Coordinates of C-alpha atoms and ligand atoms in Angstrom, one line a residue:
Chain S
M1 CA 0.0 0.0 0.0
R2 CA 2.8 2.4 1.0
G3 CA 4.4 1.8 -2.3
R4 CA 1.3 2.6 -4.2
L5 CA 0.8 5.8 -2.3
D6 CA 4.4 6.8 -3.0
E7 CA 3.7 6.3 -6.6
L8 CA 0.7 8.5 -6.5
R9 CA 2.7 11.3 -5.0
G10 CA 5.9 11.0 -7.0
P11 CA 9.5 11.3 -5.8
V12 CA 9.1 14.0 -3.2
P13 CA 8.8 13.7 0.6
P14 CA 5.2 13.4 1.8
R15 CA 3.6 16.6 3.2
A16 CA 2.9 16.6 6.9
H17 CA -0.4 18.0 7.9
D18 CA -0.9 21.0 10.2
A19 CA -3.9 21.3 12.5
R20 CA -5.9 23.3 10.0
A21 CA -5.4 20.6 7.4
I22 CA -6.3 17.8 9.8
A23 CA -9.4 19.8 10.9
A24 CA -10.4 20.1 7.2
L25 CA -10.5 16.4 7.0
A26 CA -13.4 16.5 9.3
A27 CA -15.1 19.3 7.3
N28 CA -15.8 17.2 4.3
P29 CA -15.7 13.5 5.3
G30 CA -17.3 12.2 2.1
C31 CA -14.6 13.4 -0.4
A32 CA -12.5 10.6 -1.9
R33 CA -10.3 13.0 -3.8
R34 CA -9.1 14.6 -0.6
A35 CA -8.8 11.4 1.3
V36 CA -6.5 9.9 -1.4
L37 CA -4.4 13.1 -1.8
D38 CA -3.9 13.5 1.9
A39 CA -3.1 9.8 2.5
A40 CA -0.5 10.0 -0.2
G41 CA 0.9 13.2 1.3
V42 CA 0.5 15.1 -1.9
D43 CA 1.3 18.8 -1.7
K44 CA -2.2 20.1 -2.5
D45 CA -1.3 23.7 -2.5
L46 CA 1.3 23.3 -5.1
T47 CA -0.8 21.0 -7.2
A48 CA -3.8 23.4 -7.2
R49 CA -1.5 26.2 -8.3
H50 CA 0.1 24.1 -11.0
V51 CA -3.3 23.2 -12.5
G52 CA -4.2 26.8 -12.5
F53 CA -6.6 27.0 -9.6
P54 CA -4.7 28.5 -6.6
A55 CA -6.7 28.5 -3.4
P56 CA -7.9 31.9 -2.4
F57 CA -6.6 31.7 1.2
G58 CA -3.7 33.1 3.0
Q59 CA -5.2 35.2 5.8
S60 CA -4.8 38.9 5.2
Q61 CA -1.9 40.6 7.1
F62 CA -4.6 42.6 8.8
A63 CA -6.4 39.6 10.2
I64 CA -3.1 37.9 11.3
T65 CA -2.1 41.1 13.1
R66 CA -5.4 41.4 14.7
G67 CA -5.3 37.7 15.8
N68 CA -1.9 38.1 17.3
V69 CA -2.8 41.3 19.1
F70 CA -5.8 39.6 20.6
E71 CA -3.9 36.5 21.7
A72 CA -1.2 38.5 23.3
L73 CA -3.9 40.4 25.2
V74 CA -5.5 37.2 26.6
K75 CA -2.1 35.9 27.6
E76 CA -0.4 39.0 29.0
N77 CA 0.5 39.3 32.7
G78 CA 0.6 35.6 33.3
C79 CA -2.6 34.9 31.5
A80 CA -4.5 37.3 33.8
E81 CA -7.5 37.6 31.4
L82 CA -7.6 33.9 30.9
L83 CA -7.5 33.3 34.6
R84 CA -10.5 35.5 35.1
L85 CA -12.4 33.8 32.4
L86 CA -11.7 30.3 33.7
R87 CA -12.5 31.3 37.3
E88 CA -15.9 32.6 36.0
L89 CA -16.6 29.8 33.5
L90 CA -15.3 26.7 35.3
G91 CA -15.0 27.8 38.9
L92 CA -11.1 27.4 38.9
P93 CA -10.0 27.9 42.6
I94 CA -8.1 31.1 43.4
A95 CA -5.0 29.1 44.5
Q96 CA -4.6 27.6 41.0
V97 CA -2.6 30.1 39.0
G98 CA 0.6 28.3 37.9
Y99 CA 2.0 29.2 34.5
Q100 CA 4.6 27.5 32.4
D101 CA 5.9 28.8 29.1
V102 CA 6.9 25.7 27.3
E103 CA 8.8 27.8 24.7
S104 CA 11.3 29.0 27.3
V105 CA 13.3 25.8 26.7
G106 CA 14.1 26.7 23.0
S107 CA 12.2 25.4 20.0
H108 CA 14.0 22.2 19.5
L109 CA 13.1 20.9 23.0
R110 CA 9.6 22.1 23.0
H111 CA 7.9 18.7 22.2
S112 CA 9.9 16.7 24.7
H113 CA 9.4 19.4 27.3
T114 CA 5.6 19.4 26.7
R115 CA 5.6 15.7 27.2
A116 CA 7.5 15.9 30.5
L117 CA 5.3 18.7 31.8
I118 CA 2.1 17.0 30.9
D119 CA 3.3 13.7 32.4
R120 CA 4.2 15.5 35.6
A121 CA 0.8 17.2 35.7
A122 CA -1.0 14.0 35.2
R123 CA 1.0 12.2 37.8
E124 CA 1.2 14.8 40.5
G125 CA -2.0 16.8 40.1
D126 CA -2.1 19.5 42.7
D127 CA 1.3 21.0 42.3
A128 CA 1.3 21.2 38.6
A129 CA 0.8 24.5 36.7
V130 CA -2.5 25.6 35.4
F131 CA -1.4 27.0 32.1
Y132 CA 0.9 25.6 29.6
D133 CA 1.7 28.2 27.1
H134 CA 3.1 27.4 23.6
P135 CA 2.9 23.6 24.0
L136 CA 3.8 21.4 21.0
L137 CA 1.9 18.2 20.5
S138 CA 2.2 15.6 17.8
L139 CA -0.1 13.2 16.0
R140 CA 0.7 10.3 13.7
I141 CA -1.4 10.4 10.6
A142 CA -1.0 8.0 7.7
G143 CA 2.6 7.3 8.7
Q144 CA 3.5 11.0 9.1
T145 CA 4.2 12.8 12.4
S146 CA 2.4 16.1 12.3
Y147 CA 3.3 18.7 14.9
L148 CA 0.5 20.8 16.4
E149 CA 0.5 24.0 18.4
P150 CA -2.6 24.6 20.5
D151 CA -2.9 28.1 21.9
V152 CA -2.9 27.0 25.6
V153 CA -3.5 23.8 27.5
A154 CA -5.2 24.4 30.8
F155 CA -5.0 21.9 33.6
Q156 CA -6.5 21.5 37.0
V157 CA -10.0 22.3 36.3
G158 CA -11.5 19.3 38.2
G159 CA -8.3 17.4 37.6
R160 CA -8.8 17.5 33.8
F161 CA -7.0 19.1 30.9
H162 CA -8.8 21.6 28.7
I163 CA -7.7 22.9 25.3
V164 CA -8.0 26.6 25.1
E165 CA -8.5 28.1 21.6
I166 CA -8.1 31.8 21.2
K167 CA -9.9 33.3 18.2
S168 CA -10.2 36.9 17.1
F169 CA -13.7 36.7 15.5
A170 CA -16.2 38.7 17.5
V171 CA -19.0 37.4 19.8
I172 CA -21.9 39.8 19.4
D173 CA -24.6 39.7 22.0
G174 CA -23.6 36.1 22.8
Q175 CA -23.6 35.0 19.2
A176 CA -20.7 34.3 16.8
E177 CA -20.8 33.3 13.2
P178 CA -21.6 29.6 13.2
E179 CA -19.1 28.6 10.5
K180 CA -16.3 30.2 12.4
V181 CA -17.3 28.5 15.6
A182 CA -17.5 25.2 13.7
A183 CA -14.1 25.7 12.2
A184 CA -12.6 26.5 15.7
A185 CA -14.3 23.4 17.1
R186 CA -12.8 21.2 14.4
Q187 CA -9.4 22.6 15.0
A188 CA -9.7 22.3 18.7
A189 CA -10.9 18.6 18.3
V190 CA -7.5 17.9 16.6
Y191 CA -5.7 19.2 19.7
V192 CA -7.9 17.2 22.0
L193 CA -7.2 14.1 20.0
A194 CA -3.4 14.8 20.1
L195 CA -3.4 15.5 23.8
R196 CA -5.3 12.2 24.4
A197 CA -2.8 10.3 22.3
L198 CA 0.0 11.8 24.4
L199 CA -1.7 10.8 27.7
A200 CA -2.4 7.3 26.4
D201 CA 1.2 7.0 25.3
L202 CA 2.4 8.1 28.7
G203 CA 0.2 5.4 30.3
H204 CA -2.5 7.8 31.7
D205 CA -6.2 7.9 31.1
P206 CA -6.8 9.7 27.8
E207 CA -10.3 10.7 29.0
R208 CA -8.7 13.2 31.4
V209 CA -8.6 15.5 28.4
S210 CA -12.0 17.1 28.4
H211 CA -14.2 17.1 25.3
D212 CA -15.3 20.6 26.3
V213 CA -12.8 23.1 24.9
V214 CA -12.6 26.7 26.0
L215 CA -13.1 29.1 23.1
V216 CA -11.9 32.7 23.9
C217 CA -13.1 35.5 21.6
P218 CA -13.4 39.3 21.8
E219 CA -16.9 40.5 22.8
N220 CA -18.9 43.0 21.0
F221 CA -16.0 44.4 19.0
A222 CA -14.3 45.7 22.1
N223 CA -11.2 43.8 22.8
R224 CA -12.5 42.4 26.1
P225 CA -12.2 38.5 25.9
V226 CA -15.2 36.2 26.7
A227 CA -15.0 32.5 27.0
T228 CA -17.5 29.8 26.1
L229 CA -17.3 26.0 26.4
V230 CA -17.7 24.1 23.1
D231 CA -18.5 20.4 23.2
V232 CA -16.4 18.8 20.5
R233 CA -17.5 15.3 20.8
R234 CA -19.1 15.2 17.4
Q235 CA -16.0 16.7 15.7
L236 CA -13.9 14.1 17.6
A237 CA -16.0 11.3 16.3
V238 CA -15.8 12.6 12.7
L239 CA -12.1 13.2 12.9
R240 CA -11.4 9.7 14.4
R241 CA -13.4 8.1 11.6
Q242 CA -11.6 10.1 9.0
L243 CA -8.2 9.3 10.3
D244 CA -9.1 5.7 10.5
R245 CA -10.3 5.9 7.0
M246 CA -7.0 7.5 5.9
T247 CA -5.2 4.5 7.2
R248 CA -7.6 2.3 5.2
V249 CA -7.7 4.2 1.9
D250 CA -6.8 0.9 0.3
H251 CA -10.1 0.3 -1.3
L252 CA -10.3 3.9 -2.6
V253 CA -6.8 3.5 -4.1
E254 CA -7.7 0.1 -5.5
E255 CA -10.5 1.6 -7.4
L256 CA -8.2 4.0 -9.2
P257 CA -7.1 3.2 -12.7
P258 CA -3.7 1.6 -12.8
G259 CA -0.7 3.9 -13.5
I260 CA -2.5 7.0 -12.3
T261 CA -0.2 9.5 -10.5
F262 CA -0.3 13.0 -9.2
D263 CA 3.5 13.4 -9.6
L264 CA 4.3 16.9 -10.6
A265 CA 7.8 15.9 -11.8
P266 CA 9.5 18.8 -10.1
D267 CA 12.8 19.9 -11.4
S268 CA 15.9 20.5 -9.2
E269 CA 14.3 23.8 -8.0
G270 CA 11.0 22.1 -7.1
T271 CA 9.1 23.7 -10.1
P272 CA 6.6 21.3 -11.6
T273 CA 7.4 20.2 -15.1
R274 CA 4.6 17.8 -15.8
P275 CA 1.9 19.3 -18.1
A276 CA -0.8 20.8 -16.0
R277 CA -3.5 19.2 -18.2
E278 CA -2.1 15.7 -17.4
V279 CA -2.2 16.5 -13.7
A280 CA -5.7 17.8 -13.9
G281 CA -6.8 14.7 -15.8
A282 CA -5.3 12.5 -13.0
L283 CA -7.2 14.6 -10.4
R284 CA -10.5 14.2 -12.2
Q285 CA -10.2 10.5 -12.0
V286 CA -10.8 10.5 -8.3
P287 CA -14.4 11.5 -7.5
A288 CA -14.7 14.7 -5.4
R289 CA -17.6 16.0 -3.4
Y290 CA -17.4 19.7 -3.7
A291 CA -19.3 21.9 -1.1
P292 CA -18.9 25.6 -0.5
D293 CA -17.3 24.8 2.8
C294 CA -14.3 23.6 0.8
L295 CA -13.6 27.2 0.0
S296 CA -12.3 27.8 3.5
T297 CA -10.8 24.4 4.2
C298 CA -9.2 22.7 1.2
D299 CA -6.5 23.8 -1.1
M300 CA -8.1 22.1 -4.1
C301 CA -11.3 24.1 -3.7
M302 CA -11.1 26.3 -6.8
F303 CA -10.3 23.3 -9.0
C304 CA -13.2 21.3 -7.6
R305 CA -15.7 24.3 -7.7
D306 CA -14.8 24.8 -11.3
E307 CA -15.5 21.1 -12.0
A308 CA -18.7 21.1 -10.1
R309 CA -20.0 24.2 -11.9
C310 CA -19.1 22.9 -15.4
G311 CA -20.7 19.6 -14.5
G312 CA -23.8 21.3 -13.2
S313 CA -23.6 19.3 -10.1
T314 CA -25.8 20.2 -7.1
D315 CA -22.8 19.8 -4.9
Q316 CA -21.8 23.4 -5.5
L317 CA -25.0 24.6 -3.7
G318 CA -23.8 23.3 -0.4
R319 CA -24.4 20.1 1.6
Q320 CA -27.8 21.0 2.8
V321 CA -29.2 21.8 -0.6
R322 CA -27.4 18.9 -2.1
D323 CA -29.0 16.5 0.4
Q324 CA -32.5 18.0 -0.1
L325 CA -32.1 17.6 -3.9
G326 CA -31.2 14.0 -3.5
G327 CA -32.3 12.1 -6.6
V328 CA -32.1 15.1 -8.9
L329 CA -29.1 14.8 -11.1
G330 CA -27.9 18.3 -11.6
V331 CA -28.7 21.9 -11.6
D332 CA -30.3 21.8 -15.0
E333 CA -32.7 19.1 -14.0
A334 CA -33.5 20.9 -10.9
L335 CA -34.3 24.1 -12.8
A336 CA -36.3 22.1 -15.4
L337 CA -38.4 20.6 -12.6
A338 CA -38.9 23.9 -11.0
E339 CA -40.1 25.6 -14.2
G340 CA -42.4 22.7 -15.0
A341 CA -40.4 22.0 -18.2
A342 CA -39.7 18.5 -17.1
E343 CA -42.0 15.9 -15.6
P344 CA -40.8 14.5 -12.3
A345 CA -39.7 10.9 -12.6
E346 CA -40.7 8.4 -10.0
G347 CA -39.5 9.3 -6.6
Q348 CA -39.0 13.0 -7.6
E349 CA -42.6 14.1 -7.0
E350 CA -42.1 15.6 -3.6
I351 CA -39.0 17.5 -4.4
A352 CA -40.5 18.7 -7.8
Q353 CA -43.4 20.1 -5.9
L354 CA -41.2 22.0 -3.5
L355 CA -39.1 23.3 -6.4
R356 CA -42.2 24.5 -8.2
L357 CA -43.4 26.3 -5.1
A358 CA -40.1 27.9 -4.7
H359 CA -40.1 29.0 -8.3
R360 CA -43.6 30.5 -7.9
L361 CA -42.7 32.4 -4.8
R362 CA -39.6 33.7 -6.5
E363 CA -41.6 34.9 -9.5
E364 CA -44.2 36.5 -7.2
C365 CA -41.5 38.4 -5.2
L366 CA -39.6 39.6 -8.3
G367 CA -42.7 40.2 -10.4
Chain G
M1 CA 8.5 53.6 -1.8
D2 CA 5.7 52.1 -3.9
A3 CA 5.2 49.3 -1.4
L4 CA 5.1 51.8 1.4
E5 CA 2.5 53.9 -0.3
R6 CA 0.3 50.9 -1.0
R7 CA 0.6 49.9 2.6
I8 CA -0.3 53.4 3.7
A9 CA -3.4 53.4 1.5
D10 CA -4.4 50.0 2.8
L11 CA -3.9 51.1 6.3
R12 CA -6.1 54.1 5.9
A13 CA -8.8 52.0 4.5
E14 CA -8.5 49.6 7.5
V15 CA -8.7 52.5 9.9
R16 CA -11.8 53.7 8.3
R17 CA -13.3 50.3 8.4
A18 CA -12.3 49.8 12.0
V19 CA -13.8 53.2 13.0
K20 CA -17.0 52.3 11.2
A21 CA -17.2 49.0 13.0
R22 CA -16.5 50.9 16.2
E23 CA -13.4 48.7 16.9
H24 CA -11.7 51.5 18.8
S25 CA -8.6 49.7 20.2
L26 CA -8.1 48.2 16.8
A27 CA -8.4 51.6 15.1
R28 CA -5.9 52.9 17.6
S29 CA -3.3 50.3 17.0
L30 CA -3.9 50.7 13.2
R31 CA -3.5 54.4 13.4
G32 CA -0.2 53.9 15.3
E33 CA 1.0 51.6 12.5
L34 CA -0.2 54.2 10.0
R35 CA 1.7 56.9 11.7
R36 CA 4.8 54.7 11.7
M37 CA 4.5 54.0 8.0
E38 CA 3.9 57.7 7.2
H39 CA 7.0 58.4 9.2
E40 CA 8.9 55.8 7.2
W41 CA 7.7 57.4 4.0
D42 CA 8.8 60.8 5.2
R43 CA 12.2 59.4 5.9
A44 CA 12.4 57.5 2.7
V45 CA 11.4 60.6 0.7
G46 CA 14.0 62.7 2.6
A47 CA 16.6 60.0 2.1
E48 CA 16.2 60.3 -1.7
E49 CA 17.2 64.0 -1.6
L50 CA 18.5 65.2 1.7
P51 CA 20.8 63.5 4.2
A52 CA 18.7 61.9 7.0
P53 CA 18.2 64.4 9.9
E54 CA 19.7 63.5 13.2
P55 CA 17.1 61.7 15.2
E56 CA 16.0 64.0 18.1
A57 CA 17.6 62.7 21.3
P58 CA 14.9 61.9 24.0
L59 CA 15.3 63.9 27.2
L60 CA 15.8 60.8 29.1
P61 CA 17.7 57.8 27.6
I62 CA 15.4 54.8 26.9
R63 CA 17.1 52.6 29.4
E64 CA 16.4 55.2 32.1
Q65 CA 12.8 55.5 31.2
V66 CA 12.5 51.8 31.3
H67 CA 14.3 51.6 34.7
Q68 CA 11.9 54.2 36.2
A69 CA 8.9 52.2 35.2
L70 CA 10.4 49.0 36.5
A71 CA 11.3 50.7 39.7
L72 CA 7.6 51.8 40.1
L73 CA 6.4 48.3 39.4
G74 CA 9.0 46.5 41.5
V75 CA 8.8 43.2 39.7
P76 CA 9.9 41.9 36.3
A77 CA 7.6 43.1 33.6
A78 CA 6.8 42.8 29.9
P79 CA 7.5 45.7 27.5
K80 CA 3.8 46.2 27.0
L81 CA 3.3 47.0 30.7
I82 CA 6.5 49.1 30.9
V83 CA 5.2 51.2 27.9
A84 CA 1.8 51.5 29.6
V85 CA 3.3 52.7 32.9
N86 CA 5.5 55.2 31.1
D87 CA 2.5 56.5 29.2
A88 CA 0.2 56.6 32.2
F89 CA 2.5 58.2 34.8
F90 CA 5.2 60.0 33.0
S91 CA 3.4 61.0 29.7
R92 CA 6.1 59.5 27.7
A93 CA 5.6 57.6 24.5
L94 CA 7.9 54.7 24.5
R95 CA 7.5 52.2 21.7
G96 CA 7.6 48.4 21.9
S97 CA 10.1 48.3 19.0
Q98 CA 12.6 50.3 21.1
F99 CA 13.0 47.3 23.4
T100 CA 14.4 44.9 20.9
S101 CA 18.0 45.6 21.2
L102 CA 17.9 46.9 24.7
R103 CA 18.5 43.7 26.6
R104 CA 21.3 42.7 24.2
D105 CA 23.0 46.1 24.5
E106 CA 22.9 45.7 28.3
E107 CA 24.4 42.2 28.2
R108 CA 27.1 43.4 25.8
S109 CA 28.0 46.3 28.1
F110 CA 28.1 44.0 31.2
R111 CA 30.3 41.5 29.4
S112 CA 32.9 44.1 28.2
D113 CA 33.0 45.9 31.5
P114 CA 31.2 44.1 34.4
Y115 CA 29.5 46.2 37.0
A116 CA 30.7 49.5 35.4
R117 CA 27.1 50.9 35.5
P118 CA 25.1 51.4 38.6
Y119 CA 22.4 49.1 37.2
Y120 CA 21.7 46.9 34.2
L121 CA 18.4 46.0 32.7
C122 CA 18.4 42.3 32.7
S123 CA 16.3 39.1 32.2
A124 CA 14.2 37.3 34.6
L125 CA 15.2 33.6 34.8
T126 CA 12.8 30.7 34.4
D127 CA 13.0 27.6 36.6
R128 CA 15.3 26.1 34.0
L129 CA 17.6 29.2 34.4
S130 CA 16.9 30.3 30.8
P131 CA 15.9 33.9 30.2
A132 CA 12.1 34.2 30.4
R133 CA 10.8 35.4 27.1
G134 CA 9.8 39.0 27.0
L135 CA 10.4 40.0 30.6
L136 CA 12.8 42.7 31.9
A137 CA 14.2 43.1 35.4
V138 CA 16.8 45.2 37.1
S139 CA 20.1 43.9 38.1
T140 CA 20.1 45.5 41.6
W141 CA 17.0 43.6 42.7
A142 CA 17.3 40.7 45.1
P143 CA 18.0 37.4 43.2
E144 CA 14.7 35.9 44.2
L145 CA 12.9 38.8 42.4
R146 CA 14.8 38.1 39.2
V147 CA 13.8 34.5 38.9
L148 CA 10.4 32.9 38.2
G149 CA 8.5 29.8 39.6
P150 CA 5.2 28.7 38.1
L151 CA 3.2 31.0 40.4
S152 CA 5.4 34.1 39.9
P153 CA 3.7 35.5 36.7
R154 CA 0.5 35.8 38.8
V155 CA 2.2 37.0 41.9
D156 CA 4.1 39.6 39.9
F157 CA 0.9 40.8 38.2
L158 CA -0.8 41.2 41.6
T159 CA 2.2 43.0 43.0
S160 CA 2.5 45.4 40.1
A161 CA -1.2 46.2 40.4
V162 CA -0.7 47.0 44.1
R163 CA 2.3 49.2 43.2
V164 CA 0.4 51.0 40.5
A165 CA -2.5 51.6 42.9
E166 CA -0.2 52.8 45.6
H167 CA 1.5 55.2 43.3
L168 CA -1.8 56.5 42.0
A169 CA -3.1 57.1 45.6
R170 CA -0.2 59.3 46.3
L171 CA -0.8 61.7 43.4
P172 CA -2.9 64.7 44.2
E173 CA -4.4 64.7 40.7
P174 CA -4.4 61.1 39.3
P175 CA -3.8 61.1 35.6
P176 CA -6.7 59.6 33.8
G177 CA -4.4 57.3 31.9
A178 CA -3.1 55.9 35.1
V179 CA -6.7 55.3 36.4
R180 CA -7.5 53.5 33.2
L181 CA -4.4 51.3 33.6
L182 CA -5.4 50.4 37.2
T183 CA -9.0 49.7 36.1
R184 CA -7.8 47.3 33.4
M185 CA -5.6 45.5 35.8
A186 CA -8.2 45.4 38.6
Q187 CA -10.8 43.9 36.3
N188 CA -8.8 40.7 36.4
I189 CA -8.4 40.5 40.1
P190 CA -11.5 39.2 42.0
G191 CA -13.2 42.0 44.1
A192 CA -10.9 44.7 42.9
A193 CA -13.2 46.5 40.5
E194 CA -16.9 46.9 40.0
G195 CA -17.8 46.2 36.4
F196 CA -16.4 48.9 34.1
A197 CA -16.3 51.7 36.7
P198 CA -12.9 53.3 37.3
A199 CA -11.1 51.4 40.0
D200 CA -10.6 52.7 43.4
P201 CA -7.0 52.3 44.5
V202 CA -7.7 51.3 48.1
T203 CA -10.2 48.6 47.0
A204 CA -7.8 47.4 44.4
I205 CA -4.9 47.1 46.9
R206 CA -7.0 45.3 49.3
A207 CA -8.3 42.7 46.8
A208 CA -4.9 42.2 45.3
R209 CA -3.3 41.6 48.7
A210 CA -6.0 39.2 49.5
E211 CA -5.1 37.0 46.6
L212 CA -1.4 37.5 47.1
E213 CA -1.8 36.0 50.5
V214 CA -3.0 32.8 48.9
H215 CA 0.2 32.4 46.7
R216 CA 2.9 34.2 48.6
A217 CA 4.4 31.4 50.6
A218 CA 4.5 28.8 47.9
D219 CA 5.9 31.3 45.4
A220 CA 8.6 32.5 47.8
A221 CA 9.8 29.0 48.4
Q222 CA 9.9 28.2 44.7
R223 CA 11.7 31.3 43.9
A224 CA 14.3 30.8 46.6
E225 CA 15.1 27.4 45.2
V226 CA 15.6 28.7 41.7
A227 CA 17.6 31.7 42.9
A228 CA 19.9 29.4 45.0
R229 CA 20.3 27.1 42.0
A230 CA 21.2 30.0 39.7
G231 CA 23.7 31.3 42.3
R232 CA 25.3 27.9 42.5
L233 CA 25.5 27.1 38.8
L234 CA 25.8 30.2 36.9
P235 CA 28.6 32.8 36.4
D236 CA 27.6 36.4 37.1
V237 CA 26.7 37.3 33.6
E238 CA 24.3 34.4 33.2
R239 CA 22.8 35.0 36.6
L240 CA 21.7 38.3 35.1
F241 CA 21.0 37.5 31.6
G242 CA 20.2 33.8 31.7
A243 CA 21.9 30.6 30.7
A244 CA 22.4 29.9 27.0
A245 CA 20.1 27.1 25.7
L246 CA 22.4 24.2 26.4
G247 CA 23.6 25.5 29.7
A248 CA 20.0 25.6 30.9
L249 CA 19.9 21.8 30.9
R250 CA 22.4 21.6 33.8
G251 CA 20.6 21.0 37.0
A252 CA 17.2 21.4 35.3
A253 CA 14.4 20.1 37.5
C254 CA 13.1 17.6 34.9
Ligands
SF4_401 S1 -12.0 21.0 -2.4 FE1 -12.2 19.2 -3.7 S2 -10.7 17.8 -2.9 FE2 -11.0 19.3 -1.3 S3 -12.6 18.5 0.0 FE3 -13.6 19.8 -1.4 S4 -14.2 18.4 -3.1 FE4 -12.7 17.4 -1.9

């Protein structure tokens, strides 16, 4: 299997995944294209650019600065703001204020130091610190070790570890944008998983890592932080299933035509030399499942969106719509049903009725 | 130059956006950045024609301004707090960027001529005897004050809040900036402030001391242990500026 995956990738080292990439796995569990590319460790960013569909991300400098400023504010003065929040939110006792900056050992020792500190905390309990700042965790994924940097790990709240995720999107009157919260939850779930793996590895009970993560955001556009608990059990379950699936991509790979590869044939400078058309052709052989969510999570999104649009697939309308349009083949058919230009086939009566109603309402509004 | 102009235009747009969205502190920091860029631009324009003018010497050298703020706080502090104290009590506009080479210059000066100056701005040491990231201390302080245990960041925060409040209480006309600084600190100390109202120094002191009582003994014991270890293992210069990465492994606790 390994050999087949190496073939798919070509003669370059496999890409390790960062937390965002791992979280994205959980965002679109049904996509075979992504599963295969990730399992093979293909550089999706480079591939997408080579085939002429670079991903539109890269946060703006403005957003990055804003994020850093907010994170610094939450952590300044020995995590004074965070301490207030955890005291309010989780009833952290006054005496529990310990703070350890894992990064003070120098970056090359951060991972082993994180291990040592977490081990000591799990063994000794009471005397351990509460905040571990700049920890470095790791997770094995499809034979690759990925290093992950949660914002803060908090300990001692009822003898349990909590992942703290600091995000600079605003909470307004107790509400934040659901997609942003969902993305934060997926990312935090990756950290929970990694910390649980570490505890298990050290011989401790992995369940001591809480499935409730602490999400810290600025409130009402002022920079004052607020915290909420987010239950990430569902995200954890999806993630586990996905990771499991990655180690069992065998059947997906077996279904691929023989000889297919995503090799970019890079020259000595790393610049791809394989004709883009060939690479795109290879990509199209693996079925994708495009959804608008891909736009914020997957490097291949512009490529897949283009494909979904050209193919008139209902996938491009989002998962919810796609599922409601189950049994309708594409956008053209849906429009035909709505306008009454096509007769519903068997099993399509209900959706056809809905589409016609929607069509009529729209006409009435616009007319 | 072109890049600078583009950046300035972007920043202006961002400031407008932030003001419209009523993100005041963001707007403030963006404006600061904008001013810096405009300054850069002025300099760059000038450099193309005229020789750069001598930068105006501040009335008090940076290191003395930092020293004054640290003396007021009495504990190791991060540049951000030092800037805030300078701004609030001495109406001086220090900038975070002015700190970057400060500690290195002090270390160099100490190495070439130890103890020639009455004081040095130095590091606070972690329990692994490495320099704590982003904290400054004063060499004349007791060794226990210049090292950190796990509780020290909280203890030092509470102590600095007490010191700010005490200083404020002594002033006949408390500067509004200083009241704001204390209020911000007090909001993170149980019982020290009521909601968003300006903090009362006496209440803040009482509340901060009450929490300090909880941590003091344990913190003092941990700090004494680290200070003793530093005294035993490190040469003078490292006792002030921290052990280099490898040296920090010696005698480390874990
Ligand atoms: S962008 Fe394409 S490859 Fe990526 S998850 Fe979406 S459909 Fe799959």
